[in-house]
């Protein structure tokens, strides 16, 4: 079978490549993280890549990813980056601590680590493994496994970002992490393992920003782990602006302790094939998890978001709002699973997924799943797919506003409840602007 | 101003307007009354260009131009305004931005310079005062979270700001208490002049105590079955529609 062959070919590509990769590691090959690399590649030998027959991948055909031979930047070498590219790739209008990575490898030259408050760690994983391996060890599982791509990530990840906020510290400035990816002549694999830890009563805002170096094919494959300590507040903004030929797969695992609040905002603009898995474990009482997502599709983009919310303890609240705006031949997929464990009484869990299709060939899939083992809970989910609201469209035009501006206004109106919770005002404005830019619509 | 001749229109294959004839001159106020389902709102929406209605026969001339040939935005730019029965909420777009965009688009079309933000704010402040509208409504999203009365007032604010040649008020009185009704009427009366015209579509006579019409037309089964002066509205208030509609049905049966 063709898909079987592709699967086997892709596996042997990564397995064969792993030996060359290992040779390039030099000093890092003895570190604890290398044990996890070896464990991951061993596991990959006995694990297939998912196919459309897998329930979790039924709407997303990953064959295009398997068709490419992606290489670690340790094997391809990294492109020269200039300050201009960094500058134009950043989100601006607010102060931030800045970490820059090129193909998943930390670039000290373009990062700005000045003014980091005492005790706060904002740094590269690779550096910390050298300087403070015990700090990292306590948070990293050897292999974070949800899907086969995580194994590729763990086997080939050389670096990643680490943000650790100690107890009782409120980090004022957001941390912006810029991932620049791409190579002029090679299809590069950018694999990074990221870590966010918020201590008790701490607060932080983290922005991850994914941008291309060249508008060509590459593969971003990330695993991000988040720990929210008691009473902490973490705002995460995932702003995905990959090249239109890029593949992007990220698994985000969030574990929350009691009374913590996590606001996860996900904006998907770029990428040819994009898959986000966001798994949240509410592992204490009185936790709030808010997940907001906006995904925009044009041309043949395929954007897939899978969420899994695990209510393990009583008296918690989760709220998911994912919206898709899909044009041309694009396809948006949302699958959201909510598990309410037996112990998790008084759970409030809400989920909403809405899409508008701007063209006859755009497509949206939505798959809510509730699994409830407690009896005193409030759970709701809803999914809608539709076109632009004709009555509203007529209303705006009846005031003399041209049809293209009227459509932009309705697109902005549709996105509003996702944009509203963005609490960095300059960022909110930029994102609003990006919506029109990405959809090639008139600015309002 | 506007001349409607033998206008027929369908919605989803059903004929709602069955031959409307109506002429409105500058300086006039016409009231269109009729029971529910008679086609009043359909007429208003067809004139404004709602694409859910299909015009099957007839013509509408608006200041000498073929109205039915124009897109909704061009009808607005030519000076037609419809105050909606159910104004639409537009989250994320402020009332001021919306109205400024609308006004400047209309001005551009008519070869007038766009208003600066300052000029626009002065204008909108002046118009809001006529309607006792709180200026905070301007920075809020269009109609979002507005009460029924605020939405209707907002429609009239848009009308006053845009200053059209012909304003069609589609059941603007519905859902208003008497105070709100007075304020809305105050707005309409401030608007009217010898150069413009108003068509008031209403179910009830009470609005016409405050906006006094020159002509009253009764619409029934998609046709105007009787026209008169303001006394006709009072007569309808007293007797209801039955005395007219029964006769009409009999006529139709013959």
XYZ file of C-alpha atoms in Angstrom:
698
model
C 0.000 0.000 0.000
C 1.286 3.405 -0.947
C 0.585 5.020 2.399
C 2.271 2.130 4.184
C 5.371 2.619 2.086
C 5.395 6.351 2.671
C 5.000 5.742 6.366
C 7.895 3.267 6.390
C 10.029 5.525 4.199
C 9.461 8.518 6.422
C 10.292 6.484 9.512
C 13.496 5.108 8.070
C 14.425 8.619 6.916
C 14.258 9.936 10.479
C 15.872 6.843 11.973
C 18.772 6.892 9.501
C 19.146 10.615 9.896
C 19.321 10.292 13.654
C 22.810 8.766 13.509
C 24.171 11.664 11.482
C 22.433 14.041 13.875
C 24.000 12.325 16.881
C 27.461 12.756 15.404
C 26.928 16.514 15.292
C 25.928 16.820 18.922
C 29.439 16.858 20.343
C 29.243 18.008 23.942
C 25.527 17.448 24.289
C 25.520 13.762 23.523
C 26.108 12.750 27.129
C 23.354 14.919 28.644
C 20.148 13.568 30.143
C 18.174 15.037 27.270
C 20.080 12.834 24.878
C 18.740 9.793 26.711
C 15.278 10.974 25.839
C 16.332 11.433 22.199
C 17.477 7.857 22.029
C 14.360 6.648 23.780
C 12.205 8.590 21.307
C 13.946 7.218 18.237
C 13.629 3.687 19.647
C 9.941 4.250 20.160
C 9.611 5.606 16.635
C 10.899 2.298 15.296
C 7.751 0.653 16.640
C 5.300 3.472 15.989
C 3.677 4.423 12.703
C 2.713 7.888 11.595
C -1.043 8.400 11.808
C -3.306 7.914 8.810
C -6.850 9.036 8.046
C -8.000 5.835 9.728
C -6.810 7.130 13.093
C -9.714 8.823 14.853
C -7.515 11.736 15.937
C -6.302 12.314 12.381
C -9.391 11.508 10.335
C -9.696 15.029 8.863
C -5.995 15.670 8.330
C -3.926 13.881 5.751
C -0.278 14.138 6.733
C 1.104 12.423 3.616
C 2.546 15.733 2.298
C 4.728 15.887 5.414
C 5.885 12.304 4.961
C 6.785 13.037 1.350
C 9.551 15.428 2.372
C 12.943 14.619 3.812
C 13.331 17.158 6.563
C 16.764 17.615 8.088
C 17.940 18.982 11.399
C 19.760 22.343 11.131
C 22.767 20.604 12.683
C 23.022 18.769 9.355
C 22.044 21.587 7.005
C 23.794 24.459 8.722
C 21.867 27.589 9.653
C 21.224 30.548 7.331
C 22.656 33.958 8.103
C 20.037 36.141 9.715
C 20.100 39.898 9.613
C 18.705 42.355 12.098
C 16.225 43.615 9.528
C 14.489 40.263 9.297
C 14.289 39.975 13.069
C 12.879 43.472 13.335
C 10.184 42.986 10.724
C 9.224 39.610 12.191
C 8.583 40.858 15.718
C 5.351 41.984 17.257
C 5.955 45.551 18.346
C 4.260 48.391 20.128
C 5.036 47.037 23.594
C 8.163 46.221 25.605
C 9.197 42.605 25.798
C 11.935 40.230 26.822
C 13.092 38.629 23.628
C 14.360 35.197 22.693
C 15.181 34.486 19.057
C 15.649 31.009 17.626
C 16.775 30.119 14.127
C 15.547 26.711 13.034
C 14.979 25.902 16.667
C 18.475 26.929 17.784
C 18.960 29.859 20.120
C 20.452 33.003 18.645
C 22.057 34.970 21.438
C 23.002 37.724 19.025
C 19.410 38.719 18.262
C 17.907 37.992 21.678
C 17.516 40.618 24.354
C 17.925 39.215 27.833
C 18.605 42.516 29.532
C 16.527 43.578 32.502
C 15.249 40.162 33.471
C 14.133 40.392 37.101
C 16.148 38.544 39.727
C 15.277 34.872 39.983
C 13.401 34.752 36.697
C 14.742 32.377 34.057
C 14.242 33.345 30.430
C 16.739 31.416 28.390
C 17.611 28.698 25.932
C 17.084 25.087 26.933
C 20.427 24.071 25.522
C 22.289 26.648 27.599
C 20.458 25.684 30.763
C 21.233 22.018 30.249
C 24.870 23.016 30.509
C 24.572 25.479 33.356
C 21.693 24.164 35.455
C 20.634 20.677 34.356
C 18.842 19.899 37.630
C 16.501 22.836 37.151
C 15.394 21.435 33.808
C 15.322 17.794 34.825
C 12.563 18.253 37.359
C 10.137 19.489 34.711
C 10.924 17.403 31.666
C 9.399 14.053 31.075
C 11.783 12.018 29.010
C 9.313 11.741 26.187
C 6.093 13.738 25.985
C 4.003 11.508 23.837
C 0.653 12.261 22.252
C 1.435 11.419 18.668
C 4.225 10.163 16.427
C 5.365 13.681 15.577
C 6.265 14.194 19.241
C 8.796 11.375 18.851
C 10.390 13.144 15.901
C 10.445 16.291 17.996
C 12.076 14.645 20.980
C 14.614 12.777 18.868
C 15.772 15.864 16.999
C 15.144 18.758 19.391
C 18.430 20.452 20.127
C 17.080 23.503 21.906
C 13.947 25.354 22.938
C 12.868 28.209 25.139
C 12.568 28.072 28.912
C 10.650 30.564 31.027
C 10.577 29.948 34.759
C 8.899 32.471 37.027
C 9.611 31.975 40.740
C 6.911 32.128 43.405
C 5.320 35.531 44.055
C 6.903 37.212 41.033
C 4.831 39.167 38.565
C 6.681 39.526 35.303
C 5.672 42.923 33.949
C 6.917 42.732 30.386
C 5.702 39.966 28.108
C 8.270 37.451 26.899
C 8.349 37.250 23.126
C 9.855 34.167 21.547
C 10.587 34.451 17.865
C 11.062 31.231 15.952
C 12.590 31.972 12.557
C 12.572 28.923 10.355
C 13.728 27.973 6.878
C 16.774 27.298 4.753
C 17.563 28.517 1.264
C 18.293 25.127 -0.307
C 17.223 22.515 2.219
C 13.936 21.419 3.716
C 14.794 21.996 7.314
C 13.304 20.437 10.431
C 12.944 22.853 13.281
C 12.296 20.853 16.419
C 12.215 22.524 19.797
C 11.156 21.603 23.283
C 9.776 24.496 25.235
C 9.042 24.952 28.894
C 6.972 27.465 30.809
C 6.816 27.247 34.591
C 4.882 29.715 36.716
C 5.476 29.442 40.445
C 2.875 30.056 43.122
C 1.183 33.474 42.919
C 3.236 34.402 39.858
C 2.111 36.013 36.623
C 3.547 36.060 33.127
C 2.645 36.751 29.529
C 4.341 34.669 26.865
C 4.144 35.319 23.140
C 5.383 32.693 20.719
C 5.808 34.036 17.222
C 6.583 31.734 14.299
C 7.954 33.302 11.119
C 9.762 32.139 7.996
C 13.302 33.009 6.927
C 12.431 32.071 3.343
C 8.986 31.512 1.861
C 9.688 27.874 1.230
C 9.032 24.418 2.592
C 10.138 23.469 6.086
C 8.761 21.643 9.072
C 8.238 23.210 12.470
C 7.674 20.517 15.032
C 7.341 21.688 18.621
C 6.451 20.403 22.026
C 5.652 22.955 24.688
C 5.106 22.106 28.313
C 3.383 24.504 30.699
C 3.128 24.274 34.477
C 0.859 26.757 36.222
C 1.497 26.715 39.960
C -1.042 27.497 42.691
C -2.754 30.815 42.150
C -0.647 31.723 39.105
C -1.870 33.531 36.014
C -0.327 32.742 32.640
C -1.341 34.328 29.354
C 0.024 32.510 26.335
C -0.255 33.935 22.847
C 0.601 31.537 20.091
C 0.923 33.560 16.894
C 1.604 31.297 13.975
C 2.868 33.105 10.871
C 4.803 30.359 9.093
C 5.561 30.400 5.391
C 2.658 29.418 3.155
C 4.583 26.289 2.148
C 5.495 25.270 5.685
C 4.253 22.442 7.863
C 3.638 23.238 11.482
C 2.799 20.780 14.231
C 2.830 21.665 17.893
C 1.735 19.841 20.993
C 1.112 22.012 24.018
C 0.634 20.301 27.348
C -0.623 22.453 30.163
C -0.854 21.324 33.753
C -2.620 23.606 36.196
C -2.576 23.610 39.976
C -5.258 24.984 42.258
C -6.661 28.484 41.700
C -4.436 29.037 38.696
C -5.654 30.766 35.550
C -4.337 30.007 32.086
C -5.459 32.047 29.091
C -4.261 30.436 25.903
C -4.758 32.476 22.724
C -3.971 30.849 19.424
C -3.849 32.697 16.104
C -3.169 30.717 12.992
C -2.301 32.768 9.924
C 0.417 30.943 8.013
C 1.374 27.399 7.116
C 0.241 24.982 4.469
C -0.682 22.251 6.896
C -1.029 23.133 10.542
C -1.870 20.955 13.486
C -2.162 22.188 17.053
C -2.803 19.867 19.951
C -3.569 21.580 23.210
C -4.003 19.356 26.220
C -4.932 20.863 29.530
C -5.021 19.032 32.822
C -6.891 20.830 35.586
C -5.170 19.213 38.500
C -6.452 21.204 41.463
C -9.591 23.008 42.592
C -10.880 26.435 41.519
C -8.875 26.510 38.309
C -9.821 28.511 35.247
C -8.688 27.565 31.749
C -9.603 29.819 28.857
C -8.710 28.734 25.367
C -9.309 31.131 22.505
C -8.444 30.400 18.936
C -8.790 32.103 15.586
C -7.702 30.307 12.440
C -7.719 31.888 9.030
C -7.473 29.932 5.843
C -6.833 30.975 2.280
C -5.627 29.114 -0.839
C -5.215 25.442 0.104
C -4.345 25.901 3.756
C -5.331 23.164 6.140
C -5.548 24.122 9.819
C -6.364 21.537 12.445
C -6.822 22.200 16.149
C -7.348 19.421 18.663
C -7.996 20.225 22.288
C -8.318 17.924 25.245
C -9.472 19.313 28.583
C -9.127 16.981 31.521
C -11.143 18.065 34.552
C -9.511 15.996 37.263
C -10.646 17.956 40.338
C -13.872 19.652 41.494
C -14.939 23.316 41.195
C -13.077 24.236 38.038
C -14.016 26.061 34.926
C -12.876 25.617 31.349
C -13.978 27.730 28.454
C -13.038 27.153 24.827
C -13.856 29.469 21.965
C -12.428 28.583 18.563
C -13.358 30.412 15.390
C -12.419 29.779 11.809
C -12.584 32.151 8.838
C -12.053 30.079 5.735
C -11.633 31.346 2.195
C -10.681 29.819 -1.189
C -10.051 26.049 -0.901
C -8.960 26.112 2.714
C -10.094 23.703 5.358
C -10.419 24.188 9.091
C -10.699 21.334 11.554
C -11.618 21.555 15.194
C -11.897 18.637 17.553
C -12.457 19.322 21.215
C -12.673 16.689 23.869
C -13.730 17.416 27.418
C -13.219 14.785 30.085
C -14.849 15.307 33.463
C -13.505 12.758 35.881
C -15.674 11.243 38.592
C -14.120 13.374 41.296
C -14.600 16.607 39.351
C -17.981 17.688 40.746
C -19.201 21.261 40.145
C -17.295 21.442 36.906
C -18.215 24.138 34.418
C -16.994 23.311 30.937
C -17.957 25.264 27.860
C -16.882 24.830 24.306
C -17.832 26.707 21.170
C -16.526 26.341 17.626
C -17.826 28.592 14.885
C -16.684 28.934 11.316
C -17.599 31.157 8.440
C -16.912 30.106 4.912
C -16.045 32.949 2.561
C -15.995 30.755 -0.528
C -17.984 27.806 -1.860
C -14.886 25.610 -1.784
C -13.858 26.297 1.795
C -14.604 23.579 4.283
C -14.964 23.248 8.051
C -15.109 20.176 10.273
C -16.060 20.252 13.900
C -16.053 17.395 16.352
C -16.996 18.040 19.965
C -16.686 15.156 22.431
C -17.846 15.125 26.012
C -16.961 12.376 28.420
C -18.516 13.001 31.806
C -18.192 10.785 34.858
C -19.343 13.269 37.521
C -23.036 14.010 38.051
C -23.057 17.623 39.223
C -21.586 19.455 36.250
C -22.460 22.124 33.708
C -21.111 21.345 30.287
C -22.062 22.713 26.942
C -20.725 22.632 23.460
C -21.835 24.124 20.200
C -20.598 24.205 16.650
C -21.802 26.248 13.707
C -20.635 26.622 10.137
C -22.124 29.322 7.983
C -21.661 32.128 5.533
C -21.534 35.856 6.045
C -24.728 37.064 7.740
C -26.804 38.411 4.835
C -28.979 40.692 6.962
C -25.966 42.348 8.577
C -24.310 42.615 5.168
C -27.378 44.379 3.793
C -27.605 46.630 6.832
C -24.043 47.884 6.427
C -24.345 48.386 2.676
C -27.641 50.209 3.115
C -25.600 52.915 4.838
C -23.539 53.553 1.713
C -20.615 51.349 2.756
C -19.171 49.427 -0.221
C -19.513 45.668 -0.245
C -15.810 44.930 0.332
C -15.668 47.136 3.439
C -18.973 45.685 4.618
C -17.464 42.198 4.387
C -14.377 43.306 6.290
C -16.588 44.736 9.019
C -18.450 41.448 9.314
C -15.194 39.494 9.429
C -13.964 41.791 12.193
C -17.294 41.407 13.983
C -17.039 37.627 13.748
C -13.516 37.609 15.183
C -14.382 40.054 17.932
C -15.035 37.736 20.849
C -11.689 36.003 20.245
C -9.826 39.313 19.910
C -11.449 40.957 22.894
C -9.644 38.890 25.569
C -6.232 39.858 24.113
C -4.994 42.106 26.905
C -1.969 43.680 25.228
C -3.649 46.480 23.324
C -0.960 47.011 20.666
C -1.040 43.290 19.999
C -4.793 43.255 19.630
C -4.571 45.996 16.987
C -1.856 44.202 15.063
C -3.787 40.951 15.084
C -6.906 42.700 13.858
C -4.874 44.189 11.015
C -3.349 40.794 10.203
C -6.792 39.281 9.739
C -7.521 41.563 6.790
C -4.017 41.215 5.436
C -4.108 37.436 5.478
C -7.544 37.216 3.905
C -6.643 39.867 1.303
C -9.549 41.991 2.459
C -10.021 45.732 2.675
C -8.640 47.265 5.853
C -11.122 48.994 8.128
C -38.550 62.332 -5.418
C -39.636 58.755 -5.849
C -42.162 57.196 -8.182
C -43.128 53.563 -7.765
C -45.070 52.010 -10.626
C -46.808 48.640 -10.564
C -44.164 47.118 -8.275
C -44.320 43.358 -7.815
C -41.887 41.454 -5.608
C -41.424 37.877 -4.440
C -39.730 36.367 -1.485
C -38.879 32.690 -1.756
C -41.264 32.370 -4.698
C -44.199 33.935 -2.888
C -45.566 37.176 -4.301
C -45.669 39.732 -1.499
C -45.991 42.990 -3.446
C -48.711 42.789 -6.053
C -48.595 46.072 -7.918
C -47.682 49.064 -5.759
C -48.147 52.549 -7.165
C -46.897 55.458 -5.121
C -45.493 58.890 -5.796
C -43.735 60.909 -3.123
C -42.628 64.498 -3.727
C -40.009 66.510 -1.882
C -41.381 68.087 1.280
C -43.981 65.361 1.836
C -44.468 62.803 4.583
C -46.300 59.640 3.586
C -47.480 57.030 6.039
C -47.924 53.464 4.935
C -50.155 51.505 7.227
C -51.615 48.074 7.132
C -52.108 44.906 9.112
C -49.331 42.391 9.725
C -48.227 40.580 6.607
C -49.623 43.188 4.237
C -46.198 43.808 2.685
C -45.146 47.056 4.443
C -41.701 45.894 5.491
C -41.205 44.140 2.179
C -41.817 47.407 0.365
C -39.286 49.180 2.593
C -36.671 46.465 2.081
C -37.232 46.233 -1.674
C -36.687 49.971 -1.999
C -33.435 49.758 -0.013
C -32.215 46.878 -2.176
C -32.428 43.775 0.045
C -31.242 40.902 -2.120
C -33.615 38.430 -0.477
C -36.480 39.955 -2.466
C -36.956 39.493 -6.149
C -38.614 42.258 -8.106
C -40.653 40.616 -10.844
C -42.429 43.577 -12.383
C -42.655 47.335 -12.243
C -40.285 50.230 -11.901
C -39.026 52.686 -9.312
C -37.656 56.035 -10.339
C -35.637 57.899 -7.692
C -34.789 61.471 -8.609
C -34.947 60.431 -12.232
C -32.720 57.359 -11.851
C -33.668 53.702 -12.033
C -33.507 52.703 -8.360
C -33.986 48.976 -8.937
C -30.847 48.861 -11.018
C -28.629 49.994 -8.134
C -26.749 48.096 -5.431
C -27.888 48.876 -1.871
C -24.827 51.061 -1.211
C -25.503 53.122 -4.336
C -29.116 53.678 -3.329
C -27.814 55.023 -0.019
C -25.297 57.240 -1.814
C -28.055 58.558 -4.066
C -29.914 59.650 -0.933
C -32.152 56.811 0.177
C -32.126 55.766 3.819
C -33.918 52.913 5.525
C -34.294 52.926 9.298
C -34.450 49.233 10.084
C -37.180 47.601 12.085
C -34.519 45.328 13.591
C -31.162 47.154 13.537
C -28.234 44.765 13.327
C -25.528 44.395 15.979
C -21.941 44.612 14.707
C -19.488 43.597 17.450
C -15.996 45.043 17.238
C -16.971 48.031 15.075
C -17.631 51.200 17.018
C -20.736 53.198 16.293
C -18.615 56.262 15.508
C -16.300 54.385 13.104
C -19.269 52.846 11.353
C -21.086 56.104 10.883
C -17.963 57.988 9.852
C -17.192 55.325 7.232
C -20.753 55.465 5.931
C -20.907 59.245 5.821
C -17.549 59.629 4.097
C -18.383 56.967 1.506
C -21.573 58.836 0.676
C -19.734 62.163 0.537
C -17.023 60.755 -1.719
C -19.665 59.409 -4.108
C -21.285 62.813 -4.273
C -18.001 64.605 -4.903
C -17.854 66.176 -1.443
C -14.690 66.191 0.662
C -14.491 63.664 3.480
C -15.072 65.046 6.953
C -12.093 65.239 9.274
C -12.432 63.367 12.576
C -12.990 66.720 14.301
C -15.703 67.826 11.877
C -17.352 64.441 12.163
C -17.342 64.540 15.966
C -18.845 68.018 15.991
C -21.569 66.923 13.602
C -22.418 63.771 15.470
C -22.426 65.607 18.790
C -24.931 68.121 17.450
C -27.181 65.341 16.132
C -26.925 63.247 19.303
C -28.191 66.182 21.318
C -31.403 66.329 19.292
C -32.027 62.739 20.384
C -30.811 63.105 23.995
C -28.298 60.375 23.221
C -25.453 59.703 25.591
C -22.155 60.200 23.774
C -20.871 56.935 25.288
C -23.085 55.112 22.784
C -20.780 56.357 20.038
C -17.744 54.520 21.305
C -19.681 51.305 21.840
C -19.955 48.666 19.138
C -22.790 49.250 16.668
C -26.070 48.375 18.413
C -24.352 45.789 20.591
C -26.064 45.542 23.940
C -28.273 48.516 23.041
C -31.811 48.435 24.380
C -34.620 48.361 21.814
C -35.132 52.095 22.282
C -31.413 52.854 21.942
C -31.264 50.901 18.699
C -34.155 52.868 17.220
C -32.634 56.136 18.369
C -29.364 55.071 16.809
C -31.149 54.556 13.482
C -32.473 58.090 13.671
C -29.016 59.382 14.613
C -27.646 57.727 11.489
C -30.419 59.324 9.451
C -29.731 62.795 10.859
C -25.992 62.447 10.288
C -26.237 61.087 6.775
C -29.044 63.538 5.955
C -30.622 61.593 3.070
C -33.137 62.866 0.532
C -35.649 60.150 1.282
C -35.939 58.434 4.642
C -38.004 55.288 5.023
C -38.812 54.431 8.611
C -39.721 50.771 8.950
C -41.808 50.350 12.129
C -39.478 52.670 13.970
C -42.203 53.041 16.612
C -42.419 49.339 17.444
C -41.276 48.552 20.949
C -40.895 52.203 21.964
C -42.452 53.690 25.086
C -44.086 57.060 24.775
C -41.002 59.039 25.857
C -38.768 57.259 23.366
C -41.442 57.733 20.710
C -41.433 61.482 21.341
C -37.654 61.674 21.106
C -37.535 59.683 17.890
C -40.279 61.870 16.417
C -38.352 64.953 17.500
C -35.449 63.621 15.440
C -37.619 63.027 12.386
C -39.201 66.458 12.654
C -35.775 68.066 12.932
C -34.816 66.257 9.755
C -37.756 67.116 7.548
C -37.539 69.980 5.108
C -38.907 71.086 1.762
C -36.034 69.291 0.066
C -36.485 65.858 1.523
C -39.233 63.341 2.056
C -40.193 60.699 4.608
C -42.071 57.438 4.253
C -43.261 56.199 7.618
C -44.164 52.530 7.677
C -46.214 51.752 10.752
C -48.773 49.450 12.173
C -50.210 51.969 14.609
C -51.541 55.459 14.406
C -49.849 56.729 17.578
C -46.553 57.637 15.862
C -48.539 59.833 13.500
C -49.593 62.040 16.415
C -45.976 63.171 16.514
C -44.947 62.842 12.877
C -47.887 64.267 11.035
C -48.244 62.791 7.553
C -49.471 64.582 4.461
C -50.760 61.326 3.029
C -51.789 57.997 4.493
C -51.887 54.802 2.427
C -53.316 51.484 3.466
C -51.444 48.453 2.229
C -53.191 45.120 2.087
C -52.201 41.935 0.319
C -49.380 43.751 -1.394
C -51.485 46.563 -2.825
C -52.435 50.053 -1.728
C -56.166 49.725 -1.224
C -56.877 53.198 0.084
C -55.147 56.547 0.274
C -56.154 59.677 2.135
C -54.916 62.430 4.407
C -54.029 62.161 8.099
C -57.663 61.669 9.037
C -57.525 58.240 7.426
C -55.071 57.153 10.118
C -57.446 58.313 12.831
C -60.282 56.488 11.159
C -58.169 53.309 11.066
C -57.361 53.752 14.743
C -61.061 53.930 15.521
C -62.412 51.253 13.199
C -59.465 48.935 12.651
C -58.589 47.589 9.245
C -61.547 45.258 8.754
C -63.909 47.756 7.122
C -61.317 48.306 4.401
C -59.883 44.839 3.996
C -63.261 43.092 3.794
C -64.273 45.309 0.934
C -60.937 44.665 -0.698
C -61.285 40.912 -0.488
C -64.769 41.133 -1.990
C -63.438 43.247 -4.801
C -60.714 40.716 -5.357
C -63.214 37.906 -5.443
C -65.217 39.664 -8.153
